[in-house]
PDB file of C-alpha atoms in Angstrom:
ATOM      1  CA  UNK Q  16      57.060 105.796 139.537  1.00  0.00           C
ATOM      2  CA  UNK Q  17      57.217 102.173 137.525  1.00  0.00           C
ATOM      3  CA  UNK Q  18      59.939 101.065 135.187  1.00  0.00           C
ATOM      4  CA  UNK Q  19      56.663 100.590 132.500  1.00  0.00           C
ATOM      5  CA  UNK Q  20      55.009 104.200 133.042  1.00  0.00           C
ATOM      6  CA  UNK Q  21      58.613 105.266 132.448  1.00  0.00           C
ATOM      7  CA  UNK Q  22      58.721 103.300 128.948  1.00  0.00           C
ATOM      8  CA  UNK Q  23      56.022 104.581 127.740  1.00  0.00           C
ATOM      9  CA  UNK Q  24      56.676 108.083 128.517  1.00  0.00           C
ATOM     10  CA  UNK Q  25      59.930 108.015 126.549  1.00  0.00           C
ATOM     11  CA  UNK Q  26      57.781 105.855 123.904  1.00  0.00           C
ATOM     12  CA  UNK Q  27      55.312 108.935 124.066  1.00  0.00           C
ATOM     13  CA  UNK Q  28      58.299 111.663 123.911  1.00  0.00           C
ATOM     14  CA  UNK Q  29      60.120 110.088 120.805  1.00  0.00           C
ATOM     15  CA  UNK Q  30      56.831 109.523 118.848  1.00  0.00           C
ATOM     16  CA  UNK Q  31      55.088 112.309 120.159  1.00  0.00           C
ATOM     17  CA  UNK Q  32      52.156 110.487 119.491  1.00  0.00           C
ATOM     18  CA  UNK Q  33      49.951 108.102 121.782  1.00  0.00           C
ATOM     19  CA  UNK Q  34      49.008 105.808 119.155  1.00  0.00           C
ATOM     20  CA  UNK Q  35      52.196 104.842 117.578  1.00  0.00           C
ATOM     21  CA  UNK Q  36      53.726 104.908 121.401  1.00  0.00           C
ATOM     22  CA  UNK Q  37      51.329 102.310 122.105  1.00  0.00           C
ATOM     23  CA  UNK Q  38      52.204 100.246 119.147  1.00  0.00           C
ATOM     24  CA  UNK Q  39      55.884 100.824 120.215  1.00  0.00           C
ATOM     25  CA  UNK Q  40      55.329  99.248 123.472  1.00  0.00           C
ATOM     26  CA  UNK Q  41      52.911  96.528 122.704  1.00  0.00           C
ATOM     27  CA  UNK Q  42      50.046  97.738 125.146  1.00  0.00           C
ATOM     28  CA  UNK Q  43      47.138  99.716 124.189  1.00  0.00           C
ATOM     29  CA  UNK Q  44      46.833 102.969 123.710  1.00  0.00           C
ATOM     30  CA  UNK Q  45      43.669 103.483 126.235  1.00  0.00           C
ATOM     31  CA  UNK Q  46      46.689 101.297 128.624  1.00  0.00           C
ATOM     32  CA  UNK Q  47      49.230 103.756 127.950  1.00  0.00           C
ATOM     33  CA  UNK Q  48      47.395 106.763 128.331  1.00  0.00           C
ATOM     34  CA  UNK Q  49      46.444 106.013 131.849  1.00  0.00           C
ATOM     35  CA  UNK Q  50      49.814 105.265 132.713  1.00  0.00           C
ATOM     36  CA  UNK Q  51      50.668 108.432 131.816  1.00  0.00           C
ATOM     37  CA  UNK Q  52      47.998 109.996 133.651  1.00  0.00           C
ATOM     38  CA  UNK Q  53      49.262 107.785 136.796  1.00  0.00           C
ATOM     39  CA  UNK Q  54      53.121 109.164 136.497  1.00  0.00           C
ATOM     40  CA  UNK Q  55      51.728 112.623 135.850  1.00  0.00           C
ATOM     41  CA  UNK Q  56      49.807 112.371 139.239  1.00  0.00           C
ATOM     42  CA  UNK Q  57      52.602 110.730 141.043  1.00  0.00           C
ATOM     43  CA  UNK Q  58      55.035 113.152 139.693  1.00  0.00           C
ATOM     44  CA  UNK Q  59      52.359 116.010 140.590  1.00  0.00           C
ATOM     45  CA  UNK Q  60      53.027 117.737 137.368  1.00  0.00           C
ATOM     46  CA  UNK Q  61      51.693 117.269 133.300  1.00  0.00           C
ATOM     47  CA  UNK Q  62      54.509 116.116 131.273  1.00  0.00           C
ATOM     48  CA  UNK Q  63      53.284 116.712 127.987  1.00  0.00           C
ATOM     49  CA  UNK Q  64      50.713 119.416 126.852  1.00  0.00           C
ATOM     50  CA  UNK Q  65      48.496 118.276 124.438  1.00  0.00           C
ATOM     51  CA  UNK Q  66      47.130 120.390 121.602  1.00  0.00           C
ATOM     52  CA  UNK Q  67      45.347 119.862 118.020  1.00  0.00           C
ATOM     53  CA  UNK Q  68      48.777 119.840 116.243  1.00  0.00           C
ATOM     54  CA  UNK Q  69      50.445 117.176 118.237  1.00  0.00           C
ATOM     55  CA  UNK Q  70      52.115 116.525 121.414  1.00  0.00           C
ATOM     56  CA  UNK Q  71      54.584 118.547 123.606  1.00  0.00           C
ATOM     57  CA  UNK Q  72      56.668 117.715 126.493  1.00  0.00           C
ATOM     58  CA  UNK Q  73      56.424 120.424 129.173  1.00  0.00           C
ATOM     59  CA  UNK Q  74      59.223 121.500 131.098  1.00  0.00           C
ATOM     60  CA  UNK Q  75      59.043 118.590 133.475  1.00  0.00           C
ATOM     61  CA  UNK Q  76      58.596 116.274 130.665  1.00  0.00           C
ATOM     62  CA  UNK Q  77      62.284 117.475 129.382  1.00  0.00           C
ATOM     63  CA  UNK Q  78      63.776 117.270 132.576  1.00  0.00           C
ATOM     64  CA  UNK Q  79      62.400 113.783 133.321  1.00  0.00           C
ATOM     65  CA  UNK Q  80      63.429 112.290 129.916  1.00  0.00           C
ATOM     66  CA  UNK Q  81      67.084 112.262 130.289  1.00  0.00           C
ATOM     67  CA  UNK Q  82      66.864 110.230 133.055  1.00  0.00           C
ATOM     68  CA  UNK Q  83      64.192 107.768 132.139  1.00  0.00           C
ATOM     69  CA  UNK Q  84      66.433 107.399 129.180  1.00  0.00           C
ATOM     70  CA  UNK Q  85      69.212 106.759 131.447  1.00  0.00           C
ATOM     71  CA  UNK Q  86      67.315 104.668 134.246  1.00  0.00           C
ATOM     72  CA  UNK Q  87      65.848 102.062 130.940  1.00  0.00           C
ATOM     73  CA  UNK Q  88      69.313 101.569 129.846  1.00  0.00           C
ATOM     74  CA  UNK Q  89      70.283 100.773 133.082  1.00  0.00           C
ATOM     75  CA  UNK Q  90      66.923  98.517 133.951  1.00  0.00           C
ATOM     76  CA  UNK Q  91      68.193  96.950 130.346  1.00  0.00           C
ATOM     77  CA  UNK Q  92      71.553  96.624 130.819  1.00  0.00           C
ATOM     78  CA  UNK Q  93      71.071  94.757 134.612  1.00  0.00           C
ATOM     79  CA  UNK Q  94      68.868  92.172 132.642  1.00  0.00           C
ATOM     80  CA  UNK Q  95      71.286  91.488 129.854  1.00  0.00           C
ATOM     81  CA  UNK Q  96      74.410  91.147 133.013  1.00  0.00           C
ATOM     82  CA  UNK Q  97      72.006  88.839 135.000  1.00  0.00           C
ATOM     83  CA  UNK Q  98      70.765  86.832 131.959  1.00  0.00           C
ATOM     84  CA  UNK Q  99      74.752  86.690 130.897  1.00  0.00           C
ATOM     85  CA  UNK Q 100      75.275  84.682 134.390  1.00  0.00           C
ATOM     86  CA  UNK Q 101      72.540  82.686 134.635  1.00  0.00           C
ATOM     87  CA  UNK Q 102      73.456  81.560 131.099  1.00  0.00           C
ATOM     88  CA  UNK Q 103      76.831  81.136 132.222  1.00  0.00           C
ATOM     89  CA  UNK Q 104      78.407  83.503 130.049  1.00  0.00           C
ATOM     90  CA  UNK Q 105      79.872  86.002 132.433  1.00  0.00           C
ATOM     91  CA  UNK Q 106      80.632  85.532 136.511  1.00  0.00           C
ATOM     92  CA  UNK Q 107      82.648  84.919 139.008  1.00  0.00           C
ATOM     93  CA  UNK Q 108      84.701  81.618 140.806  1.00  0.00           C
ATOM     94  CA  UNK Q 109      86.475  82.234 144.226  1.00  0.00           C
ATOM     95  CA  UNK Q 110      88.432  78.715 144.448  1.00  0.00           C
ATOM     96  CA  UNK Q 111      90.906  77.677 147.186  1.00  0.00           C
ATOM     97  CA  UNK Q 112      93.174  74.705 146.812  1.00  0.00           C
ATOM     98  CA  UNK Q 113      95.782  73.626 148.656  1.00  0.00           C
ATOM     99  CA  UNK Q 114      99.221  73.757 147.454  1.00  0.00           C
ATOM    100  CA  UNK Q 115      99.545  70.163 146.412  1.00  0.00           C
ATOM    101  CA  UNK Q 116      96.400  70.529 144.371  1.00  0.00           C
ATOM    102  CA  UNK Q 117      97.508  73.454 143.168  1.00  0.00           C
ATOM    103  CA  UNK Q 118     100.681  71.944 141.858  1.00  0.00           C
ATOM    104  CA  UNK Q 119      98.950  68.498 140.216  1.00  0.00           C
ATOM    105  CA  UNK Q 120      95.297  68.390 139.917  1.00  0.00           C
ATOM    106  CA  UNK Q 121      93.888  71.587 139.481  1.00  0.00           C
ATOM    107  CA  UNK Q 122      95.785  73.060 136.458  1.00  0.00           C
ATOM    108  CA  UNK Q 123      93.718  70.882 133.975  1.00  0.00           C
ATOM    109  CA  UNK Q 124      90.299  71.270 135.805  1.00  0.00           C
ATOM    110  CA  UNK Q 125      90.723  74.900 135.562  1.00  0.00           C
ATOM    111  CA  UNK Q 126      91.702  74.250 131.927  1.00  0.00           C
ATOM    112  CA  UNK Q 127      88.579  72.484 131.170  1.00  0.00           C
ATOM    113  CA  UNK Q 128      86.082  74.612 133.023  1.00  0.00           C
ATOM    114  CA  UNK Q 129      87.813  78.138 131.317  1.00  0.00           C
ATOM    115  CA  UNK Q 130      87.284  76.151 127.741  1.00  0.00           C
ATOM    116  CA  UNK Q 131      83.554  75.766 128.272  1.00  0.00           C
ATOM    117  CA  UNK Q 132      83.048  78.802 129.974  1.00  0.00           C
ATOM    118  CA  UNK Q 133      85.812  81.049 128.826  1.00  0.00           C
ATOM    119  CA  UNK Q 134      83.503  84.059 130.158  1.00  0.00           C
ATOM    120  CA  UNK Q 135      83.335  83.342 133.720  1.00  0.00           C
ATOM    121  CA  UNK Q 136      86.675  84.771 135.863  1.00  0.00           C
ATOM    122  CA  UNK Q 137      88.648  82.344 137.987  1.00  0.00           C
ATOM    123  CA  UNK Q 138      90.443  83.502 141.357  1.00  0.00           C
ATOM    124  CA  UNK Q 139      92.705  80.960 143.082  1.00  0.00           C
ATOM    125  CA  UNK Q 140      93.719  81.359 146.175  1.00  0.00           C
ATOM    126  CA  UNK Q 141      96.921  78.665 147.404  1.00  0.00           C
ATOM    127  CA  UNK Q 142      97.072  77.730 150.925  1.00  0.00           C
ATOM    128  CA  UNK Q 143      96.529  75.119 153.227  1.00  0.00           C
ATOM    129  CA  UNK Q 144      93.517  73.524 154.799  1.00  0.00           C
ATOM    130  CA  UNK Q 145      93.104  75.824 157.976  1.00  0.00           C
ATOM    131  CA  UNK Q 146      93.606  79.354 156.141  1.00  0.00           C
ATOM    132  CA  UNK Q 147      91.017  77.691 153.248  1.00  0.00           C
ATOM    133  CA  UNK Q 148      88.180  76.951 156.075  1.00  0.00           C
ATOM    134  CA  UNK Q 149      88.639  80.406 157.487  1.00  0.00           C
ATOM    135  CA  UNK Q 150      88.352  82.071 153.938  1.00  0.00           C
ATOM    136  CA  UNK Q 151      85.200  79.900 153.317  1.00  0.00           C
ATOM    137  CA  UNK Q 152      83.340  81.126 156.606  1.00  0.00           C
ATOM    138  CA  UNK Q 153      84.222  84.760 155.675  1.00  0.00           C
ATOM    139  CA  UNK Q 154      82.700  84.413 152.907  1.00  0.00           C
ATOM    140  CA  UNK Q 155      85.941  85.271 150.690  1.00  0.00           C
ATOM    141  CA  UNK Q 156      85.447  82.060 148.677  1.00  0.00           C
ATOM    142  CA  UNK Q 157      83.030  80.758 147.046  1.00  0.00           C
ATOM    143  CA  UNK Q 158      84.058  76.676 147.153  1.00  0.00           C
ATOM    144  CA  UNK Q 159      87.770  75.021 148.078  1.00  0.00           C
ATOM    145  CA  UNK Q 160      89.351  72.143 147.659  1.00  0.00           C
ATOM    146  CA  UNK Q 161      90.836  70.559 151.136  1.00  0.00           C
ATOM    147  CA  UNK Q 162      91.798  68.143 152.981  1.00  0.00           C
ATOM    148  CA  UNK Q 163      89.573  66.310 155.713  1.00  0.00           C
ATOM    149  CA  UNK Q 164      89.003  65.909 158.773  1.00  0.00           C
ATOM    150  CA  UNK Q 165      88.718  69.451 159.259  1.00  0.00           C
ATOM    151  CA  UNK Q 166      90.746  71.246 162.247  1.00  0.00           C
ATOM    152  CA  UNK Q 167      88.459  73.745 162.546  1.00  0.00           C
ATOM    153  CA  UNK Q 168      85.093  73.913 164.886  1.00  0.00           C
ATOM    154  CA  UNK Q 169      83.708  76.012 161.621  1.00  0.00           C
ATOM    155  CA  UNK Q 170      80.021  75.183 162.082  1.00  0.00           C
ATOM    156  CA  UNK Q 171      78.899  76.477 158.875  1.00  0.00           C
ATOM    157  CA  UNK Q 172      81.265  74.393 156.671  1.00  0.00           C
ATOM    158  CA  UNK Q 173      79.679  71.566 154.109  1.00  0.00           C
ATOM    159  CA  UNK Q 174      82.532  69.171 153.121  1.00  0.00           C
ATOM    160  CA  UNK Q 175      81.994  66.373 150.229  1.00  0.00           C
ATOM    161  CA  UNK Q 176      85.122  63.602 150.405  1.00  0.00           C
ATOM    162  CA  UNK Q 177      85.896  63.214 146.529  1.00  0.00           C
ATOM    163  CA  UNK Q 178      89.001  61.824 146.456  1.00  0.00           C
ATOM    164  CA  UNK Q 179      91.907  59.457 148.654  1.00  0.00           C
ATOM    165  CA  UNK Q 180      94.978  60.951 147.876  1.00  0.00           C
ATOM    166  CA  UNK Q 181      98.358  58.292 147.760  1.00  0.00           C
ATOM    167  CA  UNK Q 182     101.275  59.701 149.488  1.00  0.00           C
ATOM    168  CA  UNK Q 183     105.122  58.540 148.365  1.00  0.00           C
ATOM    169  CA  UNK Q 184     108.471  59.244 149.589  1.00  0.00           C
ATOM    170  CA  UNK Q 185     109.870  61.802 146.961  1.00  0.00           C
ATOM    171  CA  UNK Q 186     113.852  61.602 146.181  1.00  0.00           C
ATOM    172  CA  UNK Q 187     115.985  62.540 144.004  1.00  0.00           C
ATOM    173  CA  UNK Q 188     116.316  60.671 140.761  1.00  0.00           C
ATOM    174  CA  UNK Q 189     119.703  59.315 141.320  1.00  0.00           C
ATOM    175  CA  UNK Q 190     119.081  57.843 145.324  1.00  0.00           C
ATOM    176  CA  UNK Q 191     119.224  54.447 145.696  1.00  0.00           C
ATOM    177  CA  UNK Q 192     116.100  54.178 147.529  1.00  0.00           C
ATOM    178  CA  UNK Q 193     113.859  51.090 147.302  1.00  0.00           C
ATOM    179  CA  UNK Q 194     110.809  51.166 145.621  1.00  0.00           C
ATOM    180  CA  UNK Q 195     108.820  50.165 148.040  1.00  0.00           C
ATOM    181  CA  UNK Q 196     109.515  51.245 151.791  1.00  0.00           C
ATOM    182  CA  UNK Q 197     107.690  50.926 155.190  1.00  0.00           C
ATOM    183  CA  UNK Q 198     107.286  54.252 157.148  1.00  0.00           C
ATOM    184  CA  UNK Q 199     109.734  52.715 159.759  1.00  0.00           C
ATOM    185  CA  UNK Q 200     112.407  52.592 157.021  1.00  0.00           C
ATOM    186  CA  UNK Q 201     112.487  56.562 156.956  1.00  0.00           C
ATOM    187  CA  UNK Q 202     113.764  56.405 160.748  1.00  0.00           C
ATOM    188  CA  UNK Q 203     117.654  56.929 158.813  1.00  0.00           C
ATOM    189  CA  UNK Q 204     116.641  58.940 156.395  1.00  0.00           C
ATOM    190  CA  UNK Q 205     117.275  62.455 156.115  1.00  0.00           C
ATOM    191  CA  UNK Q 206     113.586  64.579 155.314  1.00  0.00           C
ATOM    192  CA  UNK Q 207     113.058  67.659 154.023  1.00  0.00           C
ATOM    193  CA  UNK Q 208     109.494  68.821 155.860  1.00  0.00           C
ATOM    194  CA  UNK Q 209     106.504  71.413 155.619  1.00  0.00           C
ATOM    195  CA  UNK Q 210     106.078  74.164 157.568  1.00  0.00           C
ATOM    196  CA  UNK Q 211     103.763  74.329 160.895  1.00  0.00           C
ATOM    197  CA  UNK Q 212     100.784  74.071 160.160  1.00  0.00           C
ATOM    198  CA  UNK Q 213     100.822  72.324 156.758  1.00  0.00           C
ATOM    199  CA  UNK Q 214      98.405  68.962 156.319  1.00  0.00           C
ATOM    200  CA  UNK Q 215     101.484  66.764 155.920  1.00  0.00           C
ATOM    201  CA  UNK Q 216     103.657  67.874 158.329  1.00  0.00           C
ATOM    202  CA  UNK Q 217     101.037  66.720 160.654  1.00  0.00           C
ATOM    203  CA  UNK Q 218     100.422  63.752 158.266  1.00  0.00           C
ATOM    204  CA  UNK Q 219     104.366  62.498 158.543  1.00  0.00           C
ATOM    205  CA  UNK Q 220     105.245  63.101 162.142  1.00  0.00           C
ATOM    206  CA  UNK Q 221     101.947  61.577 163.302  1.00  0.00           C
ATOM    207  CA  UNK Q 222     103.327  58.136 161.027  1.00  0.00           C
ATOM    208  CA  UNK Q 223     106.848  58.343 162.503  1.00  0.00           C
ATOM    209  CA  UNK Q 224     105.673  58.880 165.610  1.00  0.00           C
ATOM    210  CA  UNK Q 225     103.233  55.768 165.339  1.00  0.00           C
ATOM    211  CA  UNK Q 226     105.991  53.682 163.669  1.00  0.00           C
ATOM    212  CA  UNK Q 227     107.660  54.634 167.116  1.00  0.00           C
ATOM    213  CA  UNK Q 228     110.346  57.179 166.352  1.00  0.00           C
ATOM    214  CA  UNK Q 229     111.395  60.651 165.825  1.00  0.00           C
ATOM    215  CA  UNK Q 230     112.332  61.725 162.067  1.00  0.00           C
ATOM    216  CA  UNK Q 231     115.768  63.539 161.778  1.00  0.00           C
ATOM    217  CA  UNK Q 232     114.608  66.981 159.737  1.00  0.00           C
ATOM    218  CA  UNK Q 233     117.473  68.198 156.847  1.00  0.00           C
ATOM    219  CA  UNK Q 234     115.371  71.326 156.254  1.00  0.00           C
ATOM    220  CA  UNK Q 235     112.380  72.208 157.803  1.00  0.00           C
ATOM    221  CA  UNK Q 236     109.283  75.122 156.901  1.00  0.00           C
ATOM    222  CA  UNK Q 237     108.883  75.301 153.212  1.00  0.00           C
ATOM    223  CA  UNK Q 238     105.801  74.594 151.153  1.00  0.00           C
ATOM    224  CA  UNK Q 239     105.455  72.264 148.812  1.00  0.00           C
ATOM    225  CA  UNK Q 240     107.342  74.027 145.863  1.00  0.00           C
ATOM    226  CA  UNK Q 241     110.174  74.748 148.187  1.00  0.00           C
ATOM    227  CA  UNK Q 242     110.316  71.489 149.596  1.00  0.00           C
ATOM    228  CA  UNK Q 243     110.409  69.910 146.291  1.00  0.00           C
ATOM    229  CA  UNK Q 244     113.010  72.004 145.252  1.00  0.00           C
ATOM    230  CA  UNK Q 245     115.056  70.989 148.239  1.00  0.00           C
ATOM    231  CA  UNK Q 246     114.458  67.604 147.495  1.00  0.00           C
ATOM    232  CA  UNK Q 247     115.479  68.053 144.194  1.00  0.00           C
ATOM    233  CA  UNK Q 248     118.652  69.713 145.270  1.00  0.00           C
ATOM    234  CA  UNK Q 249     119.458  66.468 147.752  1.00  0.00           C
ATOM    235  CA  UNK Q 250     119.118  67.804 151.027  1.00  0.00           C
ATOM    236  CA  UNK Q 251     116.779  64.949 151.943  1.00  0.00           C
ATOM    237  CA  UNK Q 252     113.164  63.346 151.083  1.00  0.00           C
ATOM    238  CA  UNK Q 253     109.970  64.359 151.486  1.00  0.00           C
ATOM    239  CA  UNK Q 254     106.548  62.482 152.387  1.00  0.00           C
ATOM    240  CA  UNK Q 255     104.090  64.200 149.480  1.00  0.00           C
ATOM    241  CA  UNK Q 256     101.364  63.256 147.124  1.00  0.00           C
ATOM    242  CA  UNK Q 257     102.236  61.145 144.443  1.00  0.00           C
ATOM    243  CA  UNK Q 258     100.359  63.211 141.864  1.00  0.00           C
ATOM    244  CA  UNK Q 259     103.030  66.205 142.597  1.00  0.00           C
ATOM    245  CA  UNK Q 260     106.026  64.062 140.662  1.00  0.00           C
ATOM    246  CA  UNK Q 261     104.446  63.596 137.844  1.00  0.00           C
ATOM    247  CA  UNK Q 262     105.989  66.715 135.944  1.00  0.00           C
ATOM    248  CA  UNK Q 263     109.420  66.380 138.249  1.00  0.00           C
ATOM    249  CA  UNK Q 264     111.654  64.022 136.371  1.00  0.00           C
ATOM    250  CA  UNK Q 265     114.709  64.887 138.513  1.00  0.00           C
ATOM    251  CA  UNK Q 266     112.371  63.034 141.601  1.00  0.00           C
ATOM    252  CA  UNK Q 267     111.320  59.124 142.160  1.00  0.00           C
ATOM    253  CA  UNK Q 268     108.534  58.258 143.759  1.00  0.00           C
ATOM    254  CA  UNK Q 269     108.732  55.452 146.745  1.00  0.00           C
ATOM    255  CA  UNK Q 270     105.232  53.526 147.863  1.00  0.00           C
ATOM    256  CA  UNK Q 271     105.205  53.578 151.144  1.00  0.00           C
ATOM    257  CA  UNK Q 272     103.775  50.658 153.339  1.00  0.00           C
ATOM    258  CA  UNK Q 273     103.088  49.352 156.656  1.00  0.00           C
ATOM    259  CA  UNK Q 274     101.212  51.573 156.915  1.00  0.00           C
ATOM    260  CA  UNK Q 275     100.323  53.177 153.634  1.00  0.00           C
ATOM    261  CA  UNK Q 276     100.082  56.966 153.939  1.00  0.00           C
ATOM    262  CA  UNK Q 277      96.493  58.770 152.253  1.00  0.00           C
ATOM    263  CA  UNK Q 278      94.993  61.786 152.852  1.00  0.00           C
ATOM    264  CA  UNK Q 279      90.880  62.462 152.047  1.00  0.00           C
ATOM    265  CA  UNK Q 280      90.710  66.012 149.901  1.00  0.00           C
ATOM    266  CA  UNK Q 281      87.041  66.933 149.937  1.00  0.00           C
ATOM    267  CA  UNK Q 282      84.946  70.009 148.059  1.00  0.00           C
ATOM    268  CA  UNK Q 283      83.773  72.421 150.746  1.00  0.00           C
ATOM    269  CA  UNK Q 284      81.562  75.243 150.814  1.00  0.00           C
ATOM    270  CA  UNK Q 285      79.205  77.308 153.266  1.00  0.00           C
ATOM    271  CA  UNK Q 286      76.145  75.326 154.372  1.00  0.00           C
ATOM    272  CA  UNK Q 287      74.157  77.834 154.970  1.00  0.00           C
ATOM    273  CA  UNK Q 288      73.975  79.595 151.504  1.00  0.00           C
ATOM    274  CA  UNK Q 289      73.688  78.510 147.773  1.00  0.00           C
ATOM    275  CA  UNK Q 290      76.388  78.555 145.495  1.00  0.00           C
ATOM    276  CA  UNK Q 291      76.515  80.846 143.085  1.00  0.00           C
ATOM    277  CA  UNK Q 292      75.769  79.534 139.608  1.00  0.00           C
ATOM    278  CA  UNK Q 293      79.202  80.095 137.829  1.00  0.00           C
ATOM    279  CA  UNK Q 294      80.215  78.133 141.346  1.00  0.00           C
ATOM    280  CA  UNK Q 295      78.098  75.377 141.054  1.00  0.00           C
ATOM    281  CA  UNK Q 296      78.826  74.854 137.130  1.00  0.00           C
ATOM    282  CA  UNK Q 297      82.634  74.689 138.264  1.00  0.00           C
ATOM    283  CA  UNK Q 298      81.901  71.977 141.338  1.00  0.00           C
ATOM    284  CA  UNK Q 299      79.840  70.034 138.500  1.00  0.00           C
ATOM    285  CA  UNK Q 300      82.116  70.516 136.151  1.00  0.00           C
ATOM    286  CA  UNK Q 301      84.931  69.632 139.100  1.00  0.00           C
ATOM    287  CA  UNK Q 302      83.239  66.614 140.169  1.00  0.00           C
ATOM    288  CA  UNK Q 303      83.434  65.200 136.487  1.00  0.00           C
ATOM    289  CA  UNK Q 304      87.014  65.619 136.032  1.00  0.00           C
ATOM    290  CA  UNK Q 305      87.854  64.082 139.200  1.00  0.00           C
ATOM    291  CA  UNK Q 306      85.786  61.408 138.167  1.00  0.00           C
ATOM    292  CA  UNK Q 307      88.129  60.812 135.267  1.00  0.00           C
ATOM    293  CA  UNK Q 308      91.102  61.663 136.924  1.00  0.00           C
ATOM    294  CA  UNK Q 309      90.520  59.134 139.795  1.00  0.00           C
ATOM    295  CA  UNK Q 310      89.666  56.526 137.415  1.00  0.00           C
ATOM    296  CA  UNK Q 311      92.613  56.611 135.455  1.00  0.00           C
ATOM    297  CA  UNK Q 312      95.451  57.693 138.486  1.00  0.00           C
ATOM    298  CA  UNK Q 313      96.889  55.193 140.799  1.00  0.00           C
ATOM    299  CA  UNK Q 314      97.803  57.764 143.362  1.00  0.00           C
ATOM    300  CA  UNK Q 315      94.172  58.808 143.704  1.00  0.00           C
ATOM    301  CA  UNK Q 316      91.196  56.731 143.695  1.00  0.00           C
ATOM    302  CA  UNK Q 317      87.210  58.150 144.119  1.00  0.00           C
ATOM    303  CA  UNK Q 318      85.964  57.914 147.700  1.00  0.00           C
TER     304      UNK Q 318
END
C-alpha cells in the first residue's frame, strides 16, 4: 500500500469518477486505474464496484476511506512541519551557557536570534563547564557555550575557541581599591568565591597560588549571582568577568595585572552528529554577534 495509490483512491471515492480523479491528481487516467487495480490486489479485495451508472465504493472501499483520509492528512501535515524547519520557521534550540554568560552575553544573542526566528523555541540550561560537557555527550543539548580547556576526557566533544574573556576584581562601588591591581595585591584582601567546581574558583586559587599565597575566603560556594550579591553587600571581592558589571552600578571593576587573568569560552557540540538546522542557524547567527560584541568590548576580544 503507497501513499499515491492511496490518493487516488480517495480522488476516485470523492469524484466517483476515474476521469475527473485523474485530472484531480495530475496523472492519467490509464495511470490511475492501474493503481487502483494494484491496491485492490494488495488489499485482496475490490474497493469500488463499477457499473453503467457510475462508481461505488464496496464495503472495503468505505472502511478504507476514513483512514486514507486520515493517513494523507497526516503524510500532509509531516511535510508542511518538516518544510516549517528546514525553512526555519518552527524548531527547536537546546543551549547551555555558563552562568557568567548567562548573566552578560547571552541575553542579547538570544534577543537577536528570537527576532529573526521568532518561531523556533529556545531552552537554556545555566551551569558550569563540567555539567555542560556531560549534557552535550547525552545528547540533552544541542550546542553550549563553555569555557576551555575542557576537564572532561569526553571524546565526542567538538569545541570552537570564540572568544578571550577579561577577568577584573569586582568591589563595591564605594572601596577604595586601585584601579589597576596585580594578583599579588589580593593576598589582604578579603574574597567572596565560587563554589567547587566552578571555572573561576579554579581560575583564582590557581593565580594566588602562583603569585605564591593562599587567599583569605569572606564567603565561600555561591554562583555567580550570589557572589555578586555578596559583593555587593561588602563581604569581600570577587575575581569575575568583566562583562558581568556592566548592568551592576553598585560594583567597580579593577584590571588586574601581573599576570592578567582570561579565560577562553568556546562553542561546543557533539562531533559525531550534525546539528540540527534551527541549531546551526543559532551558532551562525551566534558567531556573528560575538563578532560584534568582541569588536566593540574591551573585556572580550575574538580568538
Amino acid at each position: 500500500m503507497q501513499i499515491h495509490q492511496l490518493a487516488y483512491f480517495v480522488a476516485v471515492a470523492r469524484t466517483r469518477h476515474f476521469t475527473r480523479a485523474a485530472d484531480m491528481t495530475g496523472v492519467s487516467q490509464p495511470t490511475l486505474s492501474k493503481q487502483i487495480r494494484v491496491l485492490e490486489n494488495s488489499l485482496g479485495t475490490p474497493l469500488f464496484v463499477r457499473h453503467r451508472g457510475g462508481i461505488e465504493l464496496t464495503s472495503a472501499g468505505e472502511a478504507l476511506l476514513p483512514h486514507a483520509q486520515r493517513i494523507l492528512i497526516d503524510v500532509e501535515s509531516a511535510e508542511r512541519t518538516v518544510h516549517e524547519v528546514a525553512s526555519l520557521r518552527r524548531g527547536r534550540v537546546r543551549l547551555g551557557a555558563t552562568p557568567s554568560l548567562c548573566d552578560g552575553l547571552l541575553p542579547q544573542a538570544l534577543t537577536r536570534f528570537h527576532e529573526r526566528h521568532p518561531g523556533i523555541d529556545l531552552e537554556v540550561q545555566e551551569a558550569g563547564s563540567r555539567v555542560l560537557t556531560r549534557e552535550l555527550a547525552q545528547g540533552r543539548l544541542d550546542v553550549a557555550l563553555l569555557i576551555v580547556p575542557l576537564h572532561s576526557d569526553e571524546p565526542d566533544i567538538e569545541t570552537t575557541p570564540v572568544l578571550r574573556e577579561r577577568l577584573v576584581l569586582a568591589s563595591p562601588s564605594a572601596s577604595d581599591v586601585p584601579e589597576r591591581m596585580d594578583v599579588a595585591d589580593l593576598r589582604d584582601l578579603p574574597l567572596v568565591m565560587f563554589r567547587e567546581g566552578y571555572d573561576l574558583r579554579d581560575v583564582t586559587l590557581r593565580a594566588c597560588a602562583q603569585a605564591g599565597f593562599e587567599p583569605r575566603l569572606a564567603v565561600e560556594g555561591g554562583e555567580m549571582s550570589a557572589v555578586l550579591r555578596f559583593v555587593e553587600a561588602g563581604l569581600g571581592h570577587a575575581v569575575v568577568p568583566g562583562m558581568v558589571l556592566s548592568s551592576r552600578p553598585q560594583l567597580r571593576a579593577s584590571q588586574l595585572g601581573h599576570p592578567p587573568l582570561d579565560r577562553v569560552i568556546a562553542l561546543a557540540h557533539r562531533s559525531s552528529e550534525a546539528l540540527p538546522l534551527a541549531a546551526q542557524a543559532f551558532k551562525t547567527e551566534l558567531l556573528d554577534h560575538l563578532t560584534t560584541v568582541g569588536d566593540g568590548d574591551g573585556d572580550l576580544e575574538l580568538v
